Short mmCIF file of C-alpha atoms in Angstrom, two decimals:
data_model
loop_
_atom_site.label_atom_id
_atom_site.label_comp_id
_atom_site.label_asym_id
_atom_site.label_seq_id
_atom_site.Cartn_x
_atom_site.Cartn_y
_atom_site.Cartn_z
CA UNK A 1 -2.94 21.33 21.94
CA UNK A 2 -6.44 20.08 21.88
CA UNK A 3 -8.52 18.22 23.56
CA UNK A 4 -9.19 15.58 20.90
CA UNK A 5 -4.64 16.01 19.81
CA UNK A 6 -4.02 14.65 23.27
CA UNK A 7 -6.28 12.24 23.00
CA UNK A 8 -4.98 10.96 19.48
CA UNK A 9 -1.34 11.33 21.58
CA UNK A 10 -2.37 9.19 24.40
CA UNK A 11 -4.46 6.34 22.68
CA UNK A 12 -0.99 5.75 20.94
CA UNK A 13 0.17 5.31 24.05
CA UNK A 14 -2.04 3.29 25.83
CA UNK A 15 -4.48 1.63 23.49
CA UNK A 16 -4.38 -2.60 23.79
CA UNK A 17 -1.78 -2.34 26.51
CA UNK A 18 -1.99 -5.49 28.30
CA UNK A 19 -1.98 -3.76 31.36
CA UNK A 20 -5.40 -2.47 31.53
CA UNK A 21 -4.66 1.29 32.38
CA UNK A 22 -6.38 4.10 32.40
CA UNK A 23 -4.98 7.52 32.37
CA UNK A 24 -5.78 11.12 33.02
CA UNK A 25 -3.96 13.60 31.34
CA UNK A 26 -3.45 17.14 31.45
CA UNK A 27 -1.39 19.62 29.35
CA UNK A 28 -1.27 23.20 30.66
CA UNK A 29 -0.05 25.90 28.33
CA UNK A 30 -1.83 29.27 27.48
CA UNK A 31 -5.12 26.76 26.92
CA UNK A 32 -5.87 23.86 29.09
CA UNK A 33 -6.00 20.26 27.39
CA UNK A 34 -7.90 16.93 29.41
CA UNK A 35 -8.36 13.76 28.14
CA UNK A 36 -8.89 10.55 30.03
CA UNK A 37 -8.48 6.76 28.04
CA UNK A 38 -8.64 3.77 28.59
CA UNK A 39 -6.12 0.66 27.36
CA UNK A 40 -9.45 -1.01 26.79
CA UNK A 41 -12.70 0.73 25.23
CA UNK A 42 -15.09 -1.28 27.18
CA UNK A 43 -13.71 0.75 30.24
CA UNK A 44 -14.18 4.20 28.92
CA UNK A 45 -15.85 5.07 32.25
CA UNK A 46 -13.73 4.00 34.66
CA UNK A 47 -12.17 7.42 35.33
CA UNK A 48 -13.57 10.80 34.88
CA UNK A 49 -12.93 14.56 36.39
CA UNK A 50 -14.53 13.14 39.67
CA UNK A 51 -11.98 10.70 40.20
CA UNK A 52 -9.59 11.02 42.73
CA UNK A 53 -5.81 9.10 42.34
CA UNK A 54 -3.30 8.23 44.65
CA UNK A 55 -0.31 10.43 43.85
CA UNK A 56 2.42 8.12 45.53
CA UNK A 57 5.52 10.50 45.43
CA UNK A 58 4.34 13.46 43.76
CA UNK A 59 2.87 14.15 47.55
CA UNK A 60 6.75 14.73 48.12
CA UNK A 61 6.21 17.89 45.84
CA UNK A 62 3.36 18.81 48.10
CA UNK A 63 5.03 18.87 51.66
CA UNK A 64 8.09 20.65 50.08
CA UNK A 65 5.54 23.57 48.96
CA UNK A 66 4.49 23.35 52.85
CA UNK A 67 7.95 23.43 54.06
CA UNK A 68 8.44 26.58 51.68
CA UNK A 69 5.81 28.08 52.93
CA UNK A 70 7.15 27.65 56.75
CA UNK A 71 10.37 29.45 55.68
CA UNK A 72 8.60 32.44 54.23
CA UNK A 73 6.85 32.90 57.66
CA UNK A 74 10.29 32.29 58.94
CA UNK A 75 9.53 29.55 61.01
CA UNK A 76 11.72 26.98 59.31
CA UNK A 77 15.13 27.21 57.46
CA UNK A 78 16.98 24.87 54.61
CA UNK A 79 20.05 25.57 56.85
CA UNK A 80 18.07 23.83 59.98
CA UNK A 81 18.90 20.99 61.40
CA UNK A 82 16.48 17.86 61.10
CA UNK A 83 16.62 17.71 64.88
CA UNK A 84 15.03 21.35 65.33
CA UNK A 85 11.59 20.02 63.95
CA UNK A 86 11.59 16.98 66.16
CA UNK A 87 11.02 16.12 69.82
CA UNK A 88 13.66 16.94 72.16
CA UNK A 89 15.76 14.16 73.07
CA UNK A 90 15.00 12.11 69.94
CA UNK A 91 18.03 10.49 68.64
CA UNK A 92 19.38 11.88 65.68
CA UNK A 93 22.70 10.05 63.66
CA UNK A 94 25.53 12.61 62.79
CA UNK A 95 28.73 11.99 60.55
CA UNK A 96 31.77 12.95 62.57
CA UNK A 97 29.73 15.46 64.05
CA UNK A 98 28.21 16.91 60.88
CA UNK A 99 23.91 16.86 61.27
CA UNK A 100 21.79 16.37 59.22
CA UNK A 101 20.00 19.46 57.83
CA UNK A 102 16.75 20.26 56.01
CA UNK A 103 18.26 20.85 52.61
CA UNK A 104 19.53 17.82 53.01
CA UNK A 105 15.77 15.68 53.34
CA UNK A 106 14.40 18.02 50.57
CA UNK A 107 17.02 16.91 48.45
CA UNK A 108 17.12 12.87 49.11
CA UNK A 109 21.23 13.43 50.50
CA UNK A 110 20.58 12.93 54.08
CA UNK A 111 22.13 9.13 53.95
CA UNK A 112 18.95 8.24 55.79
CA UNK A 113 17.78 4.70 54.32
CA UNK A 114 14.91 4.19 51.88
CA UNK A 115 12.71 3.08 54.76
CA UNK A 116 12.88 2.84 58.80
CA UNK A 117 14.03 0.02 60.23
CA UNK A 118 11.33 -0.74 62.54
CA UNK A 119 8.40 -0.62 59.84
CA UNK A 120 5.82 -2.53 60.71
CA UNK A 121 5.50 -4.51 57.27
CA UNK A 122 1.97 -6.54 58.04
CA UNK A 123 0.42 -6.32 54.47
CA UNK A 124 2.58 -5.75 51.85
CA UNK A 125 -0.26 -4.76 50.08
CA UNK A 126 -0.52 -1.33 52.30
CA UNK A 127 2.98 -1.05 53.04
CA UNK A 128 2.91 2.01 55.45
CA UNK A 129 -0.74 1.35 57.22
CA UNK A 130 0.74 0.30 60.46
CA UNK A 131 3.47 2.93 60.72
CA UNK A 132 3.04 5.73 63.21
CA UNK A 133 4.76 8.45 64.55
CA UNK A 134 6.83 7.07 67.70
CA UNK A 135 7.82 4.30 65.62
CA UNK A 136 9.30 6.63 63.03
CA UNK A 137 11.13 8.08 65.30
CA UNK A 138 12.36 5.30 67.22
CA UNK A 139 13.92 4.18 63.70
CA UNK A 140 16.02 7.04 63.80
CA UNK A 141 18.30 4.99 66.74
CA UNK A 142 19.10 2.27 64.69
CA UNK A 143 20.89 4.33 61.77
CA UNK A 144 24.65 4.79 61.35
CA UNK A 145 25.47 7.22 58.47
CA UNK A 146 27.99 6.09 55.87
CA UNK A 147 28.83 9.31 54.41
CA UNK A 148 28.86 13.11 55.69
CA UNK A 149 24.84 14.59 54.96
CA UNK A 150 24.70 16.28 51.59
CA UNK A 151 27.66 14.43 50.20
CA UNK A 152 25.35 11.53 48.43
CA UNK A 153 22.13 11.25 46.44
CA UNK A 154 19.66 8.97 48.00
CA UNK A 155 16.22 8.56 47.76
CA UNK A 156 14.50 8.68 51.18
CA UNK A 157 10.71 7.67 51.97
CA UNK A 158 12.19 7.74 55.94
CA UNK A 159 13.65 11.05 55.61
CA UNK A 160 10.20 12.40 54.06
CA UNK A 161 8.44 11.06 56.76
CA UNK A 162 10.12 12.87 59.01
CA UNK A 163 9.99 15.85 57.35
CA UNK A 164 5.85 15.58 56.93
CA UNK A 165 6.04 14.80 60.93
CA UNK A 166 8.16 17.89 61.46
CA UNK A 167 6.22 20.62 59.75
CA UNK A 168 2.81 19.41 61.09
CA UNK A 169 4.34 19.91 64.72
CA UNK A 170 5.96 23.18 63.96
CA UNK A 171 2.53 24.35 62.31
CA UNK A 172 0.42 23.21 65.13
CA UNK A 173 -1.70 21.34 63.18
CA UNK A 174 -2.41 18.00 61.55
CA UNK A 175 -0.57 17.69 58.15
CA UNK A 176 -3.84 16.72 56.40
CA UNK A 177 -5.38 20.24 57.71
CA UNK A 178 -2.51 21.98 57.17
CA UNK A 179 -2.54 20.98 53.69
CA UNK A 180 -6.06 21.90 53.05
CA UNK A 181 -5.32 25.36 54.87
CA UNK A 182 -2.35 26.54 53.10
CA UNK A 183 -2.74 24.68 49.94
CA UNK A 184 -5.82 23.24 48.92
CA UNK A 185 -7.92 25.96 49.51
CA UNK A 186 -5.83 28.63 48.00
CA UNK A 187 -4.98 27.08 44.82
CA UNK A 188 -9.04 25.52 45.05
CA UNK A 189 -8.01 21.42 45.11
CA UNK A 190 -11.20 20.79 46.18
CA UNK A 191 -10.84 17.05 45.36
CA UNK A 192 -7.22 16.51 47.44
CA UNK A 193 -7.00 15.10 50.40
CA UNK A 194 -5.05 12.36 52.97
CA UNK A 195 -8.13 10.35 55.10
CA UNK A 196 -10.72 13.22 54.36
CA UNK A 197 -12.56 12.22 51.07
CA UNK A 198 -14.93 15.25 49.80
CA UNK A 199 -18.41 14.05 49.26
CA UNK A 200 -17.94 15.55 45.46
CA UNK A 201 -14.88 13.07 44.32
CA UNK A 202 -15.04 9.09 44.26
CA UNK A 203 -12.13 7.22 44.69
CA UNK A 204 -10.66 5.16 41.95
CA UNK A 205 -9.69 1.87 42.46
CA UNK A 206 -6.28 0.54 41.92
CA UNK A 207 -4.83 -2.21 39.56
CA UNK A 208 -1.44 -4.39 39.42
CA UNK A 209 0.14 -4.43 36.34
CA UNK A 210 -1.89 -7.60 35.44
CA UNK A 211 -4.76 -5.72 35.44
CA UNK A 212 -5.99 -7.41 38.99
CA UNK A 213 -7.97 -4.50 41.30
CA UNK A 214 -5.75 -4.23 44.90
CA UNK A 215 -6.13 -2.41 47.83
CA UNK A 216 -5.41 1.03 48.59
CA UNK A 217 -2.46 2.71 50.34
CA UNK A 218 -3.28 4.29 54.10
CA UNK A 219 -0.68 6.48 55.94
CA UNK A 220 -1.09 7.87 59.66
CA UNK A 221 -1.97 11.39 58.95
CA UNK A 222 0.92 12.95 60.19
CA UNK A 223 3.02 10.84 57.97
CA UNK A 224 1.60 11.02 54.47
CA UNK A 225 3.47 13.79 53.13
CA UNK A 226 5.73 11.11 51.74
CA UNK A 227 2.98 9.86 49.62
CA UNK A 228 -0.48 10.07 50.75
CA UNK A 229 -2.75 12.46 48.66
CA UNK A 230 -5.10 11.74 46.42
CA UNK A 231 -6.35 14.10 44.27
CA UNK A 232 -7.76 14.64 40.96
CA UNK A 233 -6.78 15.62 37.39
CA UNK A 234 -8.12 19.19 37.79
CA UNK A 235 -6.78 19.36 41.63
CA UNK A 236 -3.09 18.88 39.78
CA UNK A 237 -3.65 20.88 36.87
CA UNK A 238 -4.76 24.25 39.59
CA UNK A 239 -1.09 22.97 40.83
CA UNK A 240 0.76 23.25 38.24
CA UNK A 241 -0.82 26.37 37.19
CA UNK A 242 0.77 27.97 40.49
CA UNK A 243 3.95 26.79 39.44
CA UNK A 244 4.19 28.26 36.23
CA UNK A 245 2.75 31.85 37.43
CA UNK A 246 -0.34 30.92 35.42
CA UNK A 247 -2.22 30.47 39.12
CA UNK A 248 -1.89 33.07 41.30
CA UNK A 249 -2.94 32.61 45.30
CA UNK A 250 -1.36 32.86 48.87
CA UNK A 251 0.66 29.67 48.12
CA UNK A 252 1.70 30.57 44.63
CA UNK A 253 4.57 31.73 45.86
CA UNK A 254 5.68 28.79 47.97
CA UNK A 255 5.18 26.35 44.90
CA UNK A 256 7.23 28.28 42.97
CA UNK A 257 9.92 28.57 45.56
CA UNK A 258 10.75 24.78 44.93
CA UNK A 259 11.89 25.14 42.00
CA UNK A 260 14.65 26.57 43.03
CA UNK A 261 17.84 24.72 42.33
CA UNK A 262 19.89 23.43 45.24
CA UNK A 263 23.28 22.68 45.16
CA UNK A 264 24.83 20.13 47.36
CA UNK A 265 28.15 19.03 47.92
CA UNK A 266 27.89 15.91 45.88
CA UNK A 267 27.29 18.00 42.73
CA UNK A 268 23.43 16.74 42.84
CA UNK A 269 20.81 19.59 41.32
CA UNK A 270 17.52 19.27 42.49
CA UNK A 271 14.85 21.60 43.21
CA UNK A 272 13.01 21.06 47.00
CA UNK A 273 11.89 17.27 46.05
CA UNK A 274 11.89 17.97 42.43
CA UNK A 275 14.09 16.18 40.09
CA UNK A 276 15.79 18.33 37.58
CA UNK A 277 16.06 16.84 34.25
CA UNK A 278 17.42 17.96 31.05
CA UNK A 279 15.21 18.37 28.10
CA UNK A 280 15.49 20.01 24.52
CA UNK A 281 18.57 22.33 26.09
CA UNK A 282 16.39 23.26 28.88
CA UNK A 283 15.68 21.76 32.44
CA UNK A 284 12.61 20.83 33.06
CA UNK A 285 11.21 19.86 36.69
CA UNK A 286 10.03 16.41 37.55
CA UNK A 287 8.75 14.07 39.88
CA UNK A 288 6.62 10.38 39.18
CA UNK A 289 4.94 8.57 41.72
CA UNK A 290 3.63 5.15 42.70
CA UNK A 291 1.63 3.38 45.14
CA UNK A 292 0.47 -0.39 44.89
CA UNK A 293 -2.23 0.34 42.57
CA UNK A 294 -1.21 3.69 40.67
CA UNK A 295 1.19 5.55 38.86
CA UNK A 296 1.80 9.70 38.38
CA UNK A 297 3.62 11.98 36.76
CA UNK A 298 4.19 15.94 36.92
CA UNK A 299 6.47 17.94 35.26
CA UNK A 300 7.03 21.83 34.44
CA UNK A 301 9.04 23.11 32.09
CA UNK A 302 8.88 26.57 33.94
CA UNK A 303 10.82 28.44 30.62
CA UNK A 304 8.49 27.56 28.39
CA UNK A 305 5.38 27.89 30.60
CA UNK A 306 4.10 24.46 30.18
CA UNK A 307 3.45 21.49 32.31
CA UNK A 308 1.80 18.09 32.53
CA UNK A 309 -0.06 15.94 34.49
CA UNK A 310 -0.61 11.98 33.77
CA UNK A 311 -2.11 9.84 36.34
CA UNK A 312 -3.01 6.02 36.06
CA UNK A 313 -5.39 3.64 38.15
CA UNK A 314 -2.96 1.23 37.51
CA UNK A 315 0.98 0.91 38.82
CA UNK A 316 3.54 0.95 36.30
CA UNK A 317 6.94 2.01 37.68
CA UNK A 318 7.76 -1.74 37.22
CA UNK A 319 6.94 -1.00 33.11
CA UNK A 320 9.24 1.88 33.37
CA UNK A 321 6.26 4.55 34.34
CA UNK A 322 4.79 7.17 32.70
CA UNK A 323 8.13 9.31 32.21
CA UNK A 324 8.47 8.31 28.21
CA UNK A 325 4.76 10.19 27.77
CA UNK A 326 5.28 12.52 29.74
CA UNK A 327 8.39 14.09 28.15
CA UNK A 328 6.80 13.71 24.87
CA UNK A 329 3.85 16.13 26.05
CA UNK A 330 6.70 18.32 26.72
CA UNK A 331 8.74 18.08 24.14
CA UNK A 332 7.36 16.14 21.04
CA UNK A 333 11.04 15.40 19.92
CA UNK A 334 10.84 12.59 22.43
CA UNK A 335 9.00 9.72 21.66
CA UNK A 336 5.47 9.09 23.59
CA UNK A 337 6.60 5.16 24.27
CA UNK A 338 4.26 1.95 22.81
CA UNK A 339 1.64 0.17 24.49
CA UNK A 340 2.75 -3.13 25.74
CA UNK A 341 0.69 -5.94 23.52
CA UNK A 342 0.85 -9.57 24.50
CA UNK A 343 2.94 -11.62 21.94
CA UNK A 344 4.72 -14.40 21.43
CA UNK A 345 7.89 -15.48 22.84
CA UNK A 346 11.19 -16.05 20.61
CA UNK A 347 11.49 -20.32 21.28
CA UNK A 348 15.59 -19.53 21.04
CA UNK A 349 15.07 -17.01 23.89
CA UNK A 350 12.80 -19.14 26.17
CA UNK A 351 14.99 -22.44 25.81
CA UNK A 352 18.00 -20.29 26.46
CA UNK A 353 16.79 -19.27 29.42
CA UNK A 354 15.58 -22.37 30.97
CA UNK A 355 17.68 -23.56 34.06
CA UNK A 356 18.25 -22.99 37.25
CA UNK A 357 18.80 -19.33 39.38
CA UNK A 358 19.62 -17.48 42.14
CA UNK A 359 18.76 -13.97 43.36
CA UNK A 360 20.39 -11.62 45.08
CA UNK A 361 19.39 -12.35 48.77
CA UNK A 362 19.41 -16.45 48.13
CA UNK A 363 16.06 -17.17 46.66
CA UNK A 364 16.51 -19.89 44.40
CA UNK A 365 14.49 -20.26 41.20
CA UNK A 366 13.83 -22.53 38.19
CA UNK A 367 12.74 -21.59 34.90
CA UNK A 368 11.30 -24.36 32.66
CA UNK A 369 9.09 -24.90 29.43
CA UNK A 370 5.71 -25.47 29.57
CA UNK A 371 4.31 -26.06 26.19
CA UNK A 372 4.72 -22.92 23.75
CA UNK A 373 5.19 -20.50 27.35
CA UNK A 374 8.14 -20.33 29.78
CA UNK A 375 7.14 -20.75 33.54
CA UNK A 376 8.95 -19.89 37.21
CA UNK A 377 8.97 -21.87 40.47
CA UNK A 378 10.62 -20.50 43.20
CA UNK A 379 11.68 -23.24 45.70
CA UNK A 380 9.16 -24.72 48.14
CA UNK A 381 6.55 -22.86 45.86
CA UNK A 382 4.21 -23.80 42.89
CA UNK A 383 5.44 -23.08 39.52
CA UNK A 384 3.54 -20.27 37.23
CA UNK A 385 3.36 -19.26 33.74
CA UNK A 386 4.68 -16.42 32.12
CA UNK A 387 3.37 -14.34 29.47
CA UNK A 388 5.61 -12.30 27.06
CA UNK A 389 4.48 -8.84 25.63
CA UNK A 390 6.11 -6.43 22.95
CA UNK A 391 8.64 -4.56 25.28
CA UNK A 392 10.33 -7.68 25.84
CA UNK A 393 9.60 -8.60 29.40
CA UNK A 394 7.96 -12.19 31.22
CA UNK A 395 5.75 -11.39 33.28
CA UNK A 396 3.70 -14.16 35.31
CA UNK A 397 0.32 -14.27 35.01
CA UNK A 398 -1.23 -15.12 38.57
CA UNK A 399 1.30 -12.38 40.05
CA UNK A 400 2.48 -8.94 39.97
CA UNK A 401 5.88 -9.12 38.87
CA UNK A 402 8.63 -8.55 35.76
CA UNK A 403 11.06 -11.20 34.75
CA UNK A 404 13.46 -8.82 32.33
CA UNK A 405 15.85 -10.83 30.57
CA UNK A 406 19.65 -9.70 29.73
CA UNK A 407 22.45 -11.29 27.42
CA UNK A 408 25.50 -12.11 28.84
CA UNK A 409 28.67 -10.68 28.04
CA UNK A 410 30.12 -14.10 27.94
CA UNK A 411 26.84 -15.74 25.87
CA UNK A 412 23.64 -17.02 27.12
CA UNK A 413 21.05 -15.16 28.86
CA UNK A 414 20.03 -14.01 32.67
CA UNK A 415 17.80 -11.90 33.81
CA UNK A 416 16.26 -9.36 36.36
CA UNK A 417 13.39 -9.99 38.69
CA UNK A 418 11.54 -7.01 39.41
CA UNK A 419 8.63 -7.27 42.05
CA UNK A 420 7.20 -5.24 45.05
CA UNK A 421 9.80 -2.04 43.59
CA UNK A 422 12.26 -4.07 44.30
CA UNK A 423 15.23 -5.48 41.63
CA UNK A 424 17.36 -8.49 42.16
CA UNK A 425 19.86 -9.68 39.32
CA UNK A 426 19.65 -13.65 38.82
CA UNK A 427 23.13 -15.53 39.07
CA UNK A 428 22.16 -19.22 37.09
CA UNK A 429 23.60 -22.10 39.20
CA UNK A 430 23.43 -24.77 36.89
CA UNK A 431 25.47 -25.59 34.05
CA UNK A 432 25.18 -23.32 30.97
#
């Protein structure tokens, strides 16, 4: 592939999405491809090869090739116990006296919860910016495990935390420098980093889904191995190039050492915090990511020696990501997805859905007409307009936020609110 093919590829993409995005996309193969685009021509250079993107969850990648590289200097084991890499006396939750062990955080089936109870949550806008180490830990008390460890899939930001806490302690070194020691360097990401921004990368700024700029993600150093690198397009592509042998350096090795399935009790196949997907009668490895303001995507399809990079200024998980384009720059059986275009909303579908809700959790809602657009007022609060674009979701315009709506087995509509990465199903509490 080309340069100016994966450009063609991605404009189809992206090109008049009401979202505003821009991406930066790689395709490695024998030849390297790069393009970056914009939804919007007039932003052309808004991104370049000197921007640097939060990578949200595809950090998770990062601190598993970290962890690998621990166990080849035998200093760590999949077999460990999550205890060995903390503090003595820190409180731990077991199932009927089964632990919880490192294969187990590596491969989201530790039962640990999404998030720590005690997180500090004073800006929802920079979720994890007031989170530090002791208060991690002390989250740990308040857990009671459900299940035996290993015996469930479930994604974990708290158990990644701990792990990025555990290998910077048993390295004897910040995670941020231990990064830049054993990975960064080698592999020559000489845009990545946590808090340390290289004079020769600028930072790109992130957008909501309405297109609105919003403030950046911040971790405590020793945290953000759950999802605090930035890096840029070239940083990932050197990356990637490790893990299909096409890169070879002291941490080659490593990288490729997570892509080693694990099996767990529950029947789950991963890789160390890579999700194994099929594709084409192969298995390809994957992992998105998303912060407040961006959006990324890496996958390897290690048999045929290819991979891809795509990463956005913009967050889209809401939108369903970047997983549709980036399958399609594996495998061009699959389509590439559409660019979401503003358009007008079926009248049917809007006065079937007027009346009023309730989400899961109790928030009630109303939706009403408002001229030729639908709007939302949640109680107590203003009411807003809603736009309506080609993929079939409301979304309001003042707000980041999805309203996704679903028909009813027994007639009539509903809907799902999706906001914050959070979903809640609508139950209407008026009359049909």
């Amino acid at each position: 592939m080309t340069d100016a093919e994966l450009k063609s590829v991605v404009e189809r993409r992206l090109s008049g999405d009401r979202t505003g995005a821009c991406f930066a996309v790689a395709v490695i193969d024998d030849e390297i491809a790069r393009t970056y685009v914009c939804a919007n021509a007039k932003d052309a250079g808004r991104i370049d090869s000197k921007t640097a993107f939060e990578l949200g969850s595809v950090t998770k990648t990062l601190t598993a090739t970290l962890f690998a590289d621990l166990m080849a200097q035998g200093k760590v084991s999949l077999e460990a116990p999550l205890a060995s890499l903390l503090p003595k006396g820190t409180k731990v939750p077991t199932f009927q006296g089964k632990p919880i062990l490192l294969k187990h955080i590596v491969t989201h089936t530790s039962g640990l919860p999404s998030l720590p109870s005690r997180l500090p949550l004073k800006d929802p806008a920079n979720p994890y910016a007031d989170l530090d180490e002791k208060t991690l830990l002390e989250s740990l008390a308040d857990v009671k495990l459900a299940q035996a460890p290993g015996s469930r899939f479930e994604y974990s930001n708290f158990g990644m935390m701990l792990l990025s806490a555990g290998i910077a302690r048993r390295a004897g070194v910040d995670f941020e420098t231990l990064l830049d020691r054993r990975l960064f360097t080698p592999l020559g990401m000489e845009g990545a980093y946590v808090n340390e921004r290289p004079d020769t990368v600028r930072v790109a700024t992130g957008h909501l889904p309405n297109g609105q700029p919003t403030s950046a993600w911040t971790f405590a150093t020793n945290l953000a191995g759950v999802g605090g690198v930035h890096a840029t397009l070239d940083d990932m592509v050197r990356y990637v190039e490790a893990g299909l042998g096409r890169r070879k350096s002291s941490i080659t090795p490593a990288v490729q050492r997570t892509l080693r399935p694990i099996e767990t009790p529950s029947g789950q196949r991963m890789g160390m915090s890579w999700m194994l997907t099929p594709l084409g009668g192969r298995t390809v490895h994957v992992h998105e990511g998303g912060t407040g303001g961006f959006t990324s995507l890496v996958a390897l399809d290690v048999q045929q020696r290819r991979g891809v990079v795509v990463l956005s200024d913009t967050a889209l998980l809401s939108l369903n990501g970047l997983g549709s384009l980036g399958m399609h720059l594996l495998d061009a059986s699959v389509p590439p997805g559409e660019p979401r275009k503003v358009v007008a909303a079926d009248p049917a579908l809007m006065d079937a859905l007027v009346g009023h809700y309730e989400l899961t959790g109790g928030l009630k809602l109303r939706l009403g007409r408002k001229g030729n657009a639908l709007e939302i007022q949640a109680e107590g609060q203003p009411a807003f307009e809603l736009g309506y674009d080609s993929a079939g979701d409301f979304f309001p315009l003042a707000f980041d936020a999805v309203l996704r709506p679903k028909r009813l087995e027994g007639g009539g509509y509903g809907f799902t609110w999706i906001q914050l990465g959070a979903e809640s199903e609508a139950r209407r509490v008026d009359a049909q």
